Structure formats: structure tokens, C-alpha cells
Coordinates of C-alpha atoms in Angstrom, one line a residue:
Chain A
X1 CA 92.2 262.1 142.0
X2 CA 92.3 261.8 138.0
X3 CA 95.0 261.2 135.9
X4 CA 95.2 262.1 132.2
X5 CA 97.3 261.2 129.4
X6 CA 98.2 261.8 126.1
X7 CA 100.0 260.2 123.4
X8 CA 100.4 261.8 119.7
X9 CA 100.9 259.4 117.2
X10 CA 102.4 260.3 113.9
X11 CA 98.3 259.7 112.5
X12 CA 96.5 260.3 115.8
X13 CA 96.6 261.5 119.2
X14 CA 94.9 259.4 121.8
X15 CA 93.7 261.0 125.1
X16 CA 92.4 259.6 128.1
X17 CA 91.8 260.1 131.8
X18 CA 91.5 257.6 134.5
X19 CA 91.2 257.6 138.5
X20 CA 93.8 257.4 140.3
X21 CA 92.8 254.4 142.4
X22 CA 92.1 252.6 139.2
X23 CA 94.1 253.7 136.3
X24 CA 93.8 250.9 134.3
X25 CA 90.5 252.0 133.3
X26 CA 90.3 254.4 130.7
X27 CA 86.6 256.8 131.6
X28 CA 87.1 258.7 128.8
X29 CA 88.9 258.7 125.3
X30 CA 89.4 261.2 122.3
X31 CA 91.1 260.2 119.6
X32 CA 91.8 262.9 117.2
X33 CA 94.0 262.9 113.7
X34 CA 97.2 264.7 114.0
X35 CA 97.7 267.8 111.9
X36 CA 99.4 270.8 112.6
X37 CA 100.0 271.6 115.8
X38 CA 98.3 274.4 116.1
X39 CA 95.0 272.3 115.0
X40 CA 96.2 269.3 116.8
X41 CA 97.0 271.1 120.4
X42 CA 94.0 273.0 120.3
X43 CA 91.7 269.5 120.4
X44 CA 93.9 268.2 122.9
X45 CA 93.9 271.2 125.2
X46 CA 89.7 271.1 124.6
X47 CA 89.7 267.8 126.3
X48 CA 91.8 268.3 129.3
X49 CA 90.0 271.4 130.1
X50 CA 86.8 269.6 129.9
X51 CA 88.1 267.2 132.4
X52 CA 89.7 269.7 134.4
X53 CA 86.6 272.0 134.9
X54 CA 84.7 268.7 135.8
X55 CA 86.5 267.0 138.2
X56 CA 90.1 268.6 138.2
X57 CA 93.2 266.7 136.5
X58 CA 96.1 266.0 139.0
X59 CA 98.3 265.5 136.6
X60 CA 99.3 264.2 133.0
X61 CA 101.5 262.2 131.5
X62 CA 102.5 262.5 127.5
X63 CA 103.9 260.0 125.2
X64 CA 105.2 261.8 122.1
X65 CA 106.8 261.0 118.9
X66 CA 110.1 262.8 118.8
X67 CA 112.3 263.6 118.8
X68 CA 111.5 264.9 122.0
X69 CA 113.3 266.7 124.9
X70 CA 112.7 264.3 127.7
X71 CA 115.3 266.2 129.9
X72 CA 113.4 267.5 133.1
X73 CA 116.5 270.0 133.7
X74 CA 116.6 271.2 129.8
X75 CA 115.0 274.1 128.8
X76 CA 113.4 272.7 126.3
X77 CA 112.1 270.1 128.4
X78 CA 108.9 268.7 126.7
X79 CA 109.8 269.9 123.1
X80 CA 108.9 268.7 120.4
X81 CA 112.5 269.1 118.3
X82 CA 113.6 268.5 114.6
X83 CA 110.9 266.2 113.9
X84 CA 110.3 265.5 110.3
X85 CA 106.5 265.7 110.3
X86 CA 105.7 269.0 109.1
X87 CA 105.1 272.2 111.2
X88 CA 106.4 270.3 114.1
X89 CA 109.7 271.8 114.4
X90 CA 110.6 273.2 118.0
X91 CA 106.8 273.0 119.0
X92 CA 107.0 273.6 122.9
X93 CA 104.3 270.9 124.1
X94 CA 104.8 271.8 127.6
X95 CA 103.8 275.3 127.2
X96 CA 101.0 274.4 124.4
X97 CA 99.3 272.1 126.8
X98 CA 97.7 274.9 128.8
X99 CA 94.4 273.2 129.2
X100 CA 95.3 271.5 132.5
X101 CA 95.8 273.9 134.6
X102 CA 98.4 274.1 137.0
X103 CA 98.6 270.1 137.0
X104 CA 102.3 268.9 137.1
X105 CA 103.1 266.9 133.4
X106 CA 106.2 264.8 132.3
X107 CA 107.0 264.2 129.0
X108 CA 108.3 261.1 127.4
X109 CA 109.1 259.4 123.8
X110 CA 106.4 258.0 122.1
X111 CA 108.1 254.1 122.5
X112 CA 108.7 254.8 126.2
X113 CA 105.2 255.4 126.9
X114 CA 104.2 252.1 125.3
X115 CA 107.3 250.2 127.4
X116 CA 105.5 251.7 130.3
X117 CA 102.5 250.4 129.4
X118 CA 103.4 246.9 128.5
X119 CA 105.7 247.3 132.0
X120 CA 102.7 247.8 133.9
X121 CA 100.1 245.5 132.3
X122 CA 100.7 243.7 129.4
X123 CA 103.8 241.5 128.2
X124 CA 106.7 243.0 130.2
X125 CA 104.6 243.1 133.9
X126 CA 106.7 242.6 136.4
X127 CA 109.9 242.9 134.6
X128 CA 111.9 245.6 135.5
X129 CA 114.3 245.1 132.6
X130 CA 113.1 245.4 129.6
X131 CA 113.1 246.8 126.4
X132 CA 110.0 247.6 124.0
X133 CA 110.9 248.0 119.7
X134 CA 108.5 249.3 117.5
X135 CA 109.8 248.8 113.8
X136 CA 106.6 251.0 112.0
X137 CA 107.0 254.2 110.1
X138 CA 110.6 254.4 112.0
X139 CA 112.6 252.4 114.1
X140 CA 112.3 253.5 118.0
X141 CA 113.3 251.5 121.3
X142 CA 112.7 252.5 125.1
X143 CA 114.6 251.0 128.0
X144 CA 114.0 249.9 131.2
X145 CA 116.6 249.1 133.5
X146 CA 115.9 247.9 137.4
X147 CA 112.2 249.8 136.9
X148 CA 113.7 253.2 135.3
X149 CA 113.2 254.4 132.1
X150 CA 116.5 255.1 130.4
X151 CA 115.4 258.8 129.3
X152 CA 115.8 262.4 130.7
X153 CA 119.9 263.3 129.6
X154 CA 119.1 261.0 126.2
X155 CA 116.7 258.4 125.2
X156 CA 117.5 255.2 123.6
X157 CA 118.6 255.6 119.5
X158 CA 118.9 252.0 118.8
X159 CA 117.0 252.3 115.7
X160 CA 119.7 253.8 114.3
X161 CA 122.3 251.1 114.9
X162 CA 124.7 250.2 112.4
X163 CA 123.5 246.3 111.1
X164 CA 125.5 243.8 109.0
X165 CA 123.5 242.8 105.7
X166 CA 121.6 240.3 105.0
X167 CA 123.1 238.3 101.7
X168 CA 120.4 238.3 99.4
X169 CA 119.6 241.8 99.8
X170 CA 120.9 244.9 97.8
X171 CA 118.3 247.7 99.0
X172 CA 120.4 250.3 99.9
X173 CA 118.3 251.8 102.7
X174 CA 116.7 255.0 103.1
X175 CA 117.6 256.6 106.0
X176 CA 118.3 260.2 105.1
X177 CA 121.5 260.0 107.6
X178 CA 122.7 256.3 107.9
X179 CA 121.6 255.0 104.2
X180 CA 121.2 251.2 105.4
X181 CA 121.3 251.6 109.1
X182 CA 118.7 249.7 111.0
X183 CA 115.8 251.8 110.3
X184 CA 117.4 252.5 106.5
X185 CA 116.7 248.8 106.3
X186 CA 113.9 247.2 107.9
X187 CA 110.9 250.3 108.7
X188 CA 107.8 250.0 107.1
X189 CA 109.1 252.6 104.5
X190 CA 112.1 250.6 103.7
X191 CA 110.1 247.4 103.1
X192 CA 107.6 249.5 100.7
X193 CA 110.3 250.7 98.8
X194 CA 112.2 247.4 98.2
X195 CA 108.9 245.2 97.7
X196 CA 106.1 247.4 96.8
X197 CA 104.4 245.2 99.5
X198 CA 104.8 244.1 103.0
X199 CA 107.6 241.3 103.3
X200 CA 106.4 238.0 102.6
X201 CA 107.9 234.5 101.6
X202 CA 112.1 235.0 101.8
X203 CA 111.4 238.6 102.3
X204 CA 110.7 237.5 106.0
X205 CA 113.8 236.7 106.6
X206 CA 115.9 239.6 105.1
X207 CA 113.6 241.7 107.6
X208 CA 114.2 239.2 110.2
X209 CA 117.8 239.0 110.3
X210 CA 117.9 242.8 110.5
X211 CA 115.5 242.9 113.4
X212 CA 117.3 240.2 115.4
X213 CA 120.3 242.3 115.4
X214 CA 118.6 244.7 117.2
X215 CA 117.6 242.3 119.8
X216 CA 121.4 241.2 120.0
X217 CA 122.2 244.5 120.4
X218 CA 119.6 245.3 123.0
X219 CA 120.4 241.9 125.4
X220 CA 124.1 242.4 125.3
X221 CA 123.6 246.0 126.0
X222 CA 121.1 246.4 128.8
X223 CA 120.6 242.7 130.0
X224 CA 116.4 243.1 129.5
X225 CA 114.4 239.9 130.9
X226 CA 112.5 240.6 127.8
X227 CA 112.0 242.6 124.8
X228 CA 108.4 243.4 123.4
X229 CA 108.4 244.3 119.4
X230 CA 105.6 246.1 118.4
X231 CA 105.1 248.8 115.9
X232 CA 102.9 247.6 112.2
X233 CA 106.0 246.0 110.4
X234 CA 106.5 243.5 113.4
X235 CA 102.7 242.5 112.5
X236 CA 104.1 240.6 109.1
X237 CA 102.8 237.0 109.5
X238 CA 106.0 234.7 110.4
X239 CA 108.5 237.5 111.4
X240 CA 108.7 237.7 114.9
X241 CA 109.2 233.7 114.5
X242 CA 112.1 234.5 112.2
X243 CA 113.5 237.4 114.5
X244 CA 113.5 234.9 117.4
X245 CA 114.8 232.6 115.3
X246 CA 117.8 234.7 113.8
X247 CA 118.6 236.2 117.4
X248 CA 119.0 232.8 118.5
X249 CA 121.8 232.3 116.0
X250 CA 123.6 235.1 116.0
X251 CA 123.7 234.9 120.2
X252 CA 125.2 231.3 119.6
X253 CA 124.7 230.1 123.1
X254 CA 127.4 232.7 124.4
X255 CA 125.0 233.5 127.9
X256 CA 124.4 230.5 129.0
X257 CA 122.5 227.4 128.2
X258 CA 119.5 228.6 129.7
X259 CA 119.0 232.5 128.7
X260 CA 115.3 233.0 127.2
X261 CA 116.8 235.2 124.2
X262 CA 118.6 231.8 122.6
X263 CA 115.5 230.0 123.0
X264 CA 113.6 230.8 119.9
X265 CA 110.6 228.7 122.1
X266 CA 110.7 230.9 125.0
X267 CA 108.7 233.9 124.7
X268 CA 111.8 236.4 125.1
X269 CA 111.1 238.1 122.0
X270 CA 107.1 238.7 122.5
X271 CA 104.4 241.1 120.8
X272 CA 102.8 243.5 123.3
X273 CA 100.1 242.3 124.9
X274 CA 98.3 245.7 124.7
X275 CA 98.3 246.3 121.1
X276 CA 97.8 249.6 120.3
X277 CA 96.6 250.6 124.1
X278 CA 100.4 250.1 125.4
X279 CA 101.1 253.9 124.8
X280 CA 98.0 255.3 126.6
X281 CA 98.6 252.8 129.7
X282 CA 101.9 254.6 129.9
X283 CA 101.1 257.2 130.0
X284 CA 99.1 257.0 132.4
X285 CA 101.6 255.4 134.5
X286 CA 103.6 258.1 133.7
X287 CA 101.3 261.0 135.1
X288 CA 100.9 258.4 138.0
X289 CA 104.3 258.5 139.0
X290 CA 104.2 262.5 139.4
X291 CA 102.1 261.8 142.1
X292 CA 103.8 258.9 144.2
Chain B
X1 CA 136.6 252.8 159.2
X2 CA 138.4 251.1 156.9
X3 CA 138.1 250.0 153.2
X4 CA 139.5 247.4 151.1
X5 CA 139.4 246.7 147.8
X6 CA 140.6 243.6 145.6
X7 CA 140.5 243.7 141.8
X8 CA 141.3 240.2 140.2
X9 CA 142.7 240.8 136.6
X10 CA 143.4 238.1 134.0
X11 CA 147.6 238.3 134.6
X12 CA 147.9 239.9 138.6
X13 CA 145.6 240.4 141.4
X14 CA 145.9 244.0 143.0
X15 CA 144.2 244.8 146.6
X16 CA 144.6 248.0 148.3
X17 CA 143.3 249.1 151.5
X18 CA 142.3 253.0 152.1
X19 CA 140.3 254.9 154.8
X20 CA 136.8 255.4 154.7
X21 CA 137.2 259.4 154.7
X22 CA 140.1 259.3 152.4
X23 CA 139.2 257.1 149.8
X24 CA 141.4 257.8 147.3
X25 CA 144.5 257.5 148.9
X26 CA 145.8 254.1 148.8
X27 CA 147.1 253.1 152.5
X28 CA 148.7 249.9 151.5
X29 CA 148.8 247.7 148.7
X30 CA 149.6 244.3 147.4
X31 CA 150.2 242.9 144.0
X32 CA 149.7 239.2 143.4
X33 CA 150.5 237.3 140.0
X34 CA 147.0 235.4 139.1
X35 CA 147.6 232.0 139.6
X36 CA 145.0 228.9 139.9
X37 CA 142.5 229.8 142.3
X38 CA 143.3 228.5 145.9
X39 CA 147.2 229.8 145.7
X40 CA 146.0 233.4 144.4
X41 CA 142.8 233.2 147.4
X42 CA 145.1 232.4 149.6
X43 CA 148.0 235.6 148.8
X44 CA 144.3 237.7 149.2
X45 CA 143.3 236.4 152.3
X46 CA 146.6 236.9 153.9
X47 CA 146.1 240.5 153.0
X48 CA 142.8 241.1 153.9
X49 CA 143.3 239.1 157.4
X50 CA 146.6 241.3 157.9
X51 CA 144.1 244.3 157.6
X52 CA 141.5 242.9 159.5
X53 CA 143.8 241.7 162.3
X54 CA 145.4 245.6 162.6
X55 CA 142.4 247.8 162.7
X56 CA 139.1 245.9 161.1
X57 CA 138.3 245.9 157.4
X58 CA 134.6 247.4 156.8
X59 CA 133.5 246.7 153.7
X60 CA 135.1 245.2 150.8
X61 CA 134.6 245.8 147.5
X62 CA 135.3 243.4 144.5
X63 CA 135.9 244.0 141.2
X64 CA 137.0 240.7 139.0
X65 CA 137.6 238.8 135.8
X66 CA 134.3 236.7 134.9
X67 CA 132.3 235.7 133.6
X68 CA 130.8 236.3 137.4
X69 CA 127.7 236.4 138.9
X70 CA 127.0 239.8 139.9
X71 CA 123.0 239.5 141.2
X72 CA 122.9 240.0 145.3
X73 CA 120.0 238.0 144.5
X74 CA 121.6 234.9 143.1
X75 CA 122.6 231.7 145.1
X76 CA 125.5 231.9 142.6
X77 CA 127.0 235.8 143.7
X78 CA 130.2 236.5 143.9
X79 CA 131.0 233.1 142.0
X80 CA 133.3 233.2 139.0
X81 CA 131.7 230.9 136.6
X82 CA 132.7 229.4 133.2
X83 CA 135.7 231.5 132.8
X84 CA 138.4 230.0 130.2
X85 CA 140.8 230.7 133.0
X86 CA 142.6 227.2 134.0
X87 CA 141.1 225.9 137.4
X88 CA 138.7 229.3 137.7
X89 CA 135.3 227.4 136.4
X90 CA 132.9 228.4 139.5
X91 CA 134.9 229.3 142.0
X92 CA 133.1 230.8 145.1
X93 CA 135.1 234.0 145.3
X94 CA 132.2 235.1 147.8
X95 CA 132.9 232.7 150.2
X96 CA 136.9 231.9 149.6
X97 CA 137.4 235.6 150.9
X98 CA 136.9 234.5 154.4
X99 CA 140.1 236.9 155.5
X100 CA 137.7 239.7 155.8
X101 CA 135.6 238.2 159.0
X102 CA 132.2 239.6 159.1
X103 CA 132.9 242.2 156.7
X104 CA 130.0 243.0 153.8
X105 CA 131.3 242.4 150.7
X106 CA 130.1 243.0 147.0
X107 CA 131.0 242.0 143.2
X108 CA 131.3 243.6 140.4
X109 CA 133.1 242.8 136.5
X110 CA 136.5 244.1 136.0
X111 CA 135.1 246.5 133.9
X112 CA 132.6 248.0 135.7
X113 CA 135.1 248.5 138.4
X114 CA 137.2 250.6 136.1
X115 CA 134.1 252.6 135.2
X116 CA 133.5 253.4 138.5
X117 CA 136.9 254.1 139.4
X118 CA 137.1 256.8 136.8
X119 CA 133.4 258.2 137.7
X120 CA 134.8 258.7 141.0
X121 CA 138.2 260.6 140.0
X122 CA 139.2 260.2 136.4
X123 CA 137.6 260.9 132.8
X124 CA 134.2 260.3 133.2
X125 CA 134.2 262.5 137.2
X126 CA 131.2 263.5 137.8
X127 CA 129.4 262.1 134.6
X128 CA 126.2 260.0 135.7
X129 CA 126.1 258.6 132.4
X130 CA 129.4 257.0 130.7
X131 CA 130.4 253.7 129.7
X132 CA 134.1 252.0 129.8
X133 CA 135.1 249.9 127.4
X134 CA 137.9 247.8 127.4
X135 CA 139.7 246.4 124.3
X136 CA 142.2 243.7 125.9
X137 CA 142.3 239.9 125.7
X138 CA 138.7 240.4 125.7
X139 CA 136.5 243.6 125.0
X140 CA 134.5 244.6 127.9
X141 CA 132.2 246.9 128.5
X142 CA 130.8 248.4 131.6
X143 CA 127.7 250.9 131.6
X144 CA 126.5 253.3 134.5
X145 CA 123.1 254.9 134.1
X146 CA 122.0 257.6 136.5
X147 CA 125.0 257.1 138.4
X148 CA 123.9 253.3 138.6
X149 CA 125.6 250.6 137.0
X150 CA 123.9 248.4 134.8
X151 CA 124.5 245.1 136.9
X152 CA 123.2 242.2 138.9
X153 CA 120.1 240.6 137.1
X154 CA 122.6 241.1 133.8
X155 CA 125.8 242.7 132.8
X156 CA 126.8 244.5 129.6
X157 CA 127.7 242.1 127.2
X158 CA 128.5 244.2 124.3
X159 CA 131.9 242.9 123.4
X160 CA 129.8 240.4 121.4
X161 CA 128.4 242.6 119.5
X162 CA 127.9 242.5 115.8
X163 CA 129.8 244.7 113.8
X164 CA 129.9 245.2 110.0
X165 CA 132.8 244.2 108.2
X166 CA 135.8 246.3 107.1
X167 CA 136.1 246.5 103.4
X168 CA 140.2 245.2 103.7
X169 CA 140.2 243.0 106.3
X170 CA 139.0 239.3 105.4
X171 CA 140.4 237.5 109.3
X172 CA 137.6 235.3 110.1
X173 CA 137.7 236.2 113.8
X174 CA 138.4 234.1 116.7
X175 CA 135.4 234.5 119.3
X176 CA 134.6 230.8 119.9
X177 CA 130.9 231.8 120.1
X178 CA 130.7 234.1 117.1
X179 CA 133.8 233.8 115.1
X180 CA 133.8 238.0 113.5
X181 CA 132.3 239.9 116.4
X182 CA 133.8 242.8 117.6
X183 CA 135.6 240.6 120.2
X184 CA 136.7 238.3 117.6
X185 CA 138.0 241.1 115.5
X186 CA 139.6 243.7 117.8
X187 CA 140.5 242.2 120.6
X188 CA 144.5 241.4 121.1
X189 CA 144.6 238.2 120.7
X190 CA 143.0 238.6 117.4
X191 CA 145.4 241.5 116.4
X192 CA 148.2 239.4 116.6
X193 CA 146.6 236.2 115.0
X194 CA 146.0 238.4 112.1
X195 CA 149.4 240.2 111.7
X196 CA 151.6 239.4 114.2
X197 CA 152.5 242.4 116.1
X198 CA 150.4 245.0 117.2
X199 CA 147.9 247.1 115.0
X200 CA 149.9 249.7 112.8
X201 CA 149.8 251.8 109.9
X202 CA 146.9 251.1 107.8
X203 CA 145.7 248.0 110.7
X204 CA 144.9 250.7 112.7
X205 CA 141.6 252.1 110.9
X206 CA 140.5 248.1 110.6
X207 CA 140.5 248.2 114.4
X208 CA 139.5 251.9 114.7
X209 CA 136.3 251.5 112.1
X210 CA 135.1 248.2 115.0
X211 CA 136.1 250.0 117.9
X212 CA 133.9 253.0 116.4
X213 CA 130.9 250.5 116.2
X214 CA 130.9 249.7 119.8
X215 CA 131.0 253.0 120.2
X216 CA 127.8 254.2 118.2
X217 CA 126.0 251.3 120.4
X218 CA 127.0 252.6 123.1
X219 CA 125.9 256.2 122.6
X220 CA 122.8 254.5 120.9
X221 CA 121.7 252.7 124.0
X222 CA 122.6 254.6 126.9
X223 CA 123.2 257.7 125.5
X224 CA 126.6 258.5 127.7
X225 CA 128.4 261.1 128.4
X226 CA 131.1 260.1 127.7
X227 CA 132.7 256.8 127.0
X228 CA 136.1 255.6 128.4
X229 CA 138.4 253.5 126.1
X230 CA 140.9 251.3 128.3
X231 CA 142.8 247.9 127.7
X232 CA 145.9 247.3 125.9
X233 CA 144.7 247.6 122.3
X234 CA 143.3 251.1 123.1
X235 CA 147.3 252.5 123.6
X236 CA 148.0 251.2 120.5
X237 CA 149.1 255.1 118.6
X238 CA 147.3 256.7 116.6
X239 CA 143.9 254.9 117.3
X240 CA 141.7 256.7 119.6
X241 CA 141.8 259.1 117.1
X242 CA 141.0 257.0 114.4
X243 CA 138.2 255.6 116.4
X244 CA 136.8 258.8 117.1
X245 CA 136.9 259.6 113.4
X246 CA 135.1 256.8 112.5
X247 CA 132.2 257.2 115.1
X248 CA 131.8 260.7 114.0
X249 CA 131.1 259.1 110.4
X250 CA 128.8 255.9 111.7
X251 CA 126.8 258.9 113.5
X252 CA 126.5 261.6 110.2
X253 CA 125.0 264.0 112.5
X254 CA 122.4 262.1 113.3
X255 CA 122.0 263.3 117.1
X256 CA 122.2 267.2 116.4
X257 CA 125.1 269.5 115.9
X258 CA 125.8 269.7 119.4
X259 CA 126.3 266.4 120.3
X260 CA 130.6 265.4 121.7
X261 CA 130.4 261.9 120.3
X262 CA 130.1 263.8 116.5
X263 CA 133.1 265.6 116.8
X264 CA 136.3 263.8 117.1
X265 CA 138.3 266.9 119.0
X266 CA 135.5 266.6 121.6
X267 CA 137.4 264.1 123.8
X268 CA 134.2 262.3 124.2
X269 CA 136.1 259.2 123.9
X270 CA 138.9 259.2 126.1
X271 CA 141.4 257.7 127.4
X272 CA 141.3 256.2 130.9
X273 CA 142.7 258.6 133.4
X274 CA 143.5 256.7 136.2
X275 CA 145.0 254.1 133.6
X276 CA 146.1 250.5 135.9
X277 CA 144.6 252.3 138.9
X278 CA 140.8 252.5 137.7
X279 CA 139.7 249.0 139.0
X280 CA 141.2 249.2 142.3
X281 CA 139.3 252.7 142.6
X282 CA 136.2 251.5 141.8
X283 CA 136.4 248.4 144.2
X284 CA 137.2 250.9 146.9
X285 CA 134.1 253.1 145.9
X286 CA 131.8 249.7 145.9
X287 CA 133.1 249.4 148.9
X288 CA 132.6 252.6 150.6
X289 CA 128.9 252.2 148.7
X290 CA 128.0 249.0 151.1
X291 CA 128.5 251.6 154.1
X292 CA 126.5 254.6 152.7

């Protein structure tokens, strides 16, 4: 049986399909810029089809950026909704992707896909709670709790979370509905516009202490055994060291001497281990899962 | 068959007994005043043994002040650990409730009790989604996901959150781990140490603007359906509705028109319905859950 996936990017969209007895090998890829949907769609229903007149596709999981109706009971169920990227308002993906067939799909955020991923392979395997940032163009989390994605009636919006301020910084955010929430603050965007640059030297650790109060957030909220930050801002040399650092702080020994997340040493905060493959693992997984 | 239920609180201990096809109708209670731990085991016992000794207790469910250990898997379950409670530093609740027989037995906080007691027949009925949070002597916070509570390798933590400051309130805070968390800000022990009596007149939107925070994390995180405001601070007049105000702001529309947590008449934040009777509700249904 063959699996594919998809995952759109907010630059590309990645395709792949894989066996079924041996999904962690990709046996074929596209990789294809993302432009209108129209454009975009039409490459992505050209290489399912291909795959589906050659050996049939069982079924396919997509990782999306969003927002996205993840709600298997919605009507609107594999929407693409009021993104900001444009001509991809109300974009019904589930109806666009005709090139499979009749193969079931499932449809999940973007960050979920790459949780997944890093769930089933890379830095979070085995854990079956856990939570995966990306702090990039925005500021996106997935959950994981006991093995299941938080998802379906509403995703995770952690990105958005209010955050106290760092002292020596007067940016006052850009996020077009929160000013200097989270995302306002500390996503790629909001570091360009304060700096001109990516953060460096005492920049880290404005950018740090923002980001480690998402981690706070995210441990007191869901309990995760870890928390993989991915996405190109978590890249800066030094900051996940800083973030760990920070979190560490601010969670001032209250669980226990001997919780990973106030043990800067410990690995709890982690990059993922798949890089920029975490999303397509997912989902993969995902489109596995429709047929368990 | 027959059900019992304990529910250890910080001033009384309350255990009820009901019938496995009338759950909800309380056959007989007792109320205990919370004393060190082997005087207050010993009132629970006697009640449980009483039960046992007339017509077998099945399955008991317990719902307690904590910190506790709350993983079946933990050598540690069921134990209250380092709880600033005089005398109740890891105490073996699991195995002290030996009026019960051969019984099952399982553990949960006080305040995921209360969730589940008002999942079963008060606010949040029929919501699989929905958090409790309880602003008392501590703030609490209890989380259900897919009808499953987010428990046993972690529970919620998020009365420790982080919260920005309001703009007239200068009280350090008096969480011993983090000084100005929400805890340390809003619970009631830190409404009196700030003014002496309970919150009022222009107080009440220094509370209201924290409460709101935990709030927007909430919704953030797990995205509930609704979210249940208990404790003693939450009666305080006037300030669910200035907490709902406030969350409406943190949020600026951010999760579509449509969403209750946006619009303060929704009643998306609520007040408990079953008010002192949640807990004991919810031990009964953990109860009746170890027999399903």
C-alpha cells in the first residue's frame, strides 16, 4: 500500500509518497514554490495522480499552514481559512486535492505535521507528550498529549500568548492583533524590524526570554516530556542555550528538583532532529494513521 | 454496585457514597474538618468501612489537594507529596484508604475533580473540551481534552503562569517560587496581603485583567469550550464580568468573529454550577470510570 503526503509551506510545498510497510522512506519527492493556489494545487494534484495511476495512493496525509480547519466534523474541514498569504482565503484543499482519487485524507496544521514527525522519528520518539514550536515567519505550536494531537474542535494558538517584556527592549511588536504578543515580539519579522538583522550579541537574550515564556507556558499547561523548537529564528547561534537557560529561571524549581525543563543541561528544550523533513514524516504518519 | 467518592480540600474533607446507576444522587454523606493526616484518614476510613461493611464499595474515586502524584504508573500514585499542608508531606493516601477492602481506587487533583464533576452535570455538560480554574488559596487549573483529562505523566500547572503586570498595582506577589505570577497575584491570600479585605471597586479589574490571562492561555492551549471559574476569589462581585471583559481585549479578535471566549455576554466563562458539589461529582464519575 502507498502512502502520500503533502505539506505546503509558506515558500514551498513538499510532496512525497512512501510504502506503507516502510514509511520512513521517502520514494519520491516534489518540491514545488507556493503560489496561488490555483498554480500551486494544480502541481500537487499532477503528482498524486502520477502516483495514483502507477501504483494507487491509499491515502494522504497534509500538513498545511493555516489557519486551517482541522475539524473532521466541520464543514469546512480541510480549509484553508483567513490566511494572510494572498489568494488563499477560504481555499477548500479537501475538495482541490482531487488527484488522489477516492483515497481517504486528513488534514492538519503545518506545526502538527512536523510534531508528528519529530514524534515518530526524530527528537520527541517515543514521547507521547510533547510539544513542537516553530518561531519563523510566525509563531505556531502543536501538542501532543498521551499520543494525540491536540487538534480537530481547535489547534493550539500559543503563539499568540500574551508575554511579559524583556527590560531592555522597547519594540513594540507587530502583530497586526496583539501588537507585542508572543509572535508581535520574537518571529523572524519582529526581529528584522527591530535589528535590521538576525539577533545577535544581547539581542539573544531579548529573543530568549520571550521564547522561554512560551516554554513555561507550554510545561505548566500540557505537562510535555519535551518540547522541540524549530522553525529559522530558533536557528540564531546561542538562543536555544538562552531559551533553556531563561525557562529555567522563570520555572524557579517549582516542579521538582528533578524536572528536565529547570535543567538548562538536560535536553528538554531540543532542536528537531529532522530539520526541515519533520513535516513530511508527519505527514506521512498522518495518512498512516487513516489506515490503522 | 456501589460508588464512593472522597474529595480532600484544604479546610474539610467531604465523601459521599452513590449507586452505580444513579450516580448523581448522593446516598450518604460525610463532612470531615481537614486535620493532620492520620486523624482526617482515620474519620475517611470509618466511612468508607461503614459502606463497605453494609453493601460493598466498588470503586472509589479520589479527588485531593496536592501537590499529588496522579501517574497509575508511578511507585509514588495516589501519594500527596510536598504539600505546605502541616504533617501532609508524602503521605500514602493510596494505601492509608484501606477502609475500602479490595476496592480499585484512583487519584486525581482537586481541580480536575471539579472539572469533571461539572462535565458530568454542570457548566461545562457535555463539553469534551473545557478547563476549570480555580482562584482560591491557590489557583488551579484542571484541563480535559477529548473528554480526557490531562493527567498522570503531568498535571496542569498553570496557576504559575506568567502574567503581565497591571499598570496600578505595584504588590510584589507572594508565590514562594515566583514571587508575581498569577498565583502570587490573584490568589486570596494575595488579595488580602495587598488590601486587606477582599477585591473591590477598582481592585477588581487588577484581579480581573490576571484572571483574563489565565484565561487567553487556556483558550490558547487547549482551545476549550468553555472554561469554568470556581474558588473563593471568583465570587468576589462584579468580577467574572470584568474578567470576561478583559479576555475579550487580550484576544482582539484574533480567533474569528465567532469565537464565545471574544464576547463577554457569551458565558464562556462561567461560573461553577454545581458550586461546593463539583469535586465530590467528579470523584464519583472517576469512580464509576474504574468500572466502565
Amino acid at each position: 500500500m502507498v502512502l502520500a503526503a503533502v505539506e505546503t509551506g509558506g515558500t514551498k510545498v513538499f510532496c512525497a509518497v512512501a510504502e506503507r510497510d516502510n514509511p520512513h522512506e521517502l520514494v519520491d519527492t516534489v518540491r514545488i514554490p507556493t503560489r496561488g493556489p490555483e498554480e500551486t494545487i494544480s502541481h500537487i494534484n499532477a503528482f498524486l495522480r502520477k502516483h495514483d495511476e502507477m501504483s494507487g495512493v491509499d491515502a494522504v496525509g497534509v500538513a498545511t499552514f493555516g489557519p486551517v480547519d482541522t475539524d473532521p466534523q466541520s464543514s469546512r474541514y480541510g480549509w484553508v481559512l483567513q490566511s494572510p498569504k494572498p489568494g488563499w482565503q477560504n481555499v477548500d484543499l479537501h475538495a482541490c486535492l482531487d488527484g488522489l482519487g477516492a483515497a481517504p485524507s486528513a488534514f492538519i496544521t503545518d506545526v502538527s505535521g512536523s510534531l508528528l514527525g519529530e514524534h515518530a522519528l526524530g527528537s520527541a520518539r517515543g514521547m507521547n507528550n510533547a510539544c513542537y514550536a516553530t518561531i519563523g515567519t510566525g509563531v505556531g505550536v502543536g501538542i501532543l498529549v498521551e499520543g494525540r494531537l491536540i487538534s480537530g474542535h481547535g489547534t493550539p494558538e500559543l503563539g499568540h500568548v500574551p508575554v511579559r517584556r524583556h527590560p531592555h527592549d522597547d519594540f513594540p511588536g507587530l502583530c497586526v492583533y496583539h501588537g507585542d504578543c508572543l509572535e508581535g515580539l520574537a518571529s523572524g519579522p519582529a526581529v528584522l524590524a527591530r535589528w535590521g538583522h538576525p539577533a545577535q550579541g544581547q539581542d539573544i537574550d531579548i529573543i530568549g526570554y520571550y521564547i522561554a515564556q512560551l516554554v513555561v507556558v507550554g510545561v505548566l499547561a500540557v505537562a510535555p516530556q519535551r518540547l522541540v523548537l524549530g522553525g529559522g529564528v530558533s536557528k540564531t547561534p546561542g538562543l536555544i542555550e538562552n531559551v533553556r537557560a531563561h525557562a529555567a529561571q522563570l520555572l524557579a524549581g517549582y516542579l521538582g528538583a528533578d524536572h528536565p525543563a529547570q535543567d538548562p543541561a538536560s535536553g528538554f528544550v531540543t532542536p528537531p532532529a529532522l530539520g526541515d523533513f519533520a513535516g513530511i514524516h508527519g505527514a506521512l504518519e498522518l495518512a498512516q494513521s487513516l489506515l490503522d
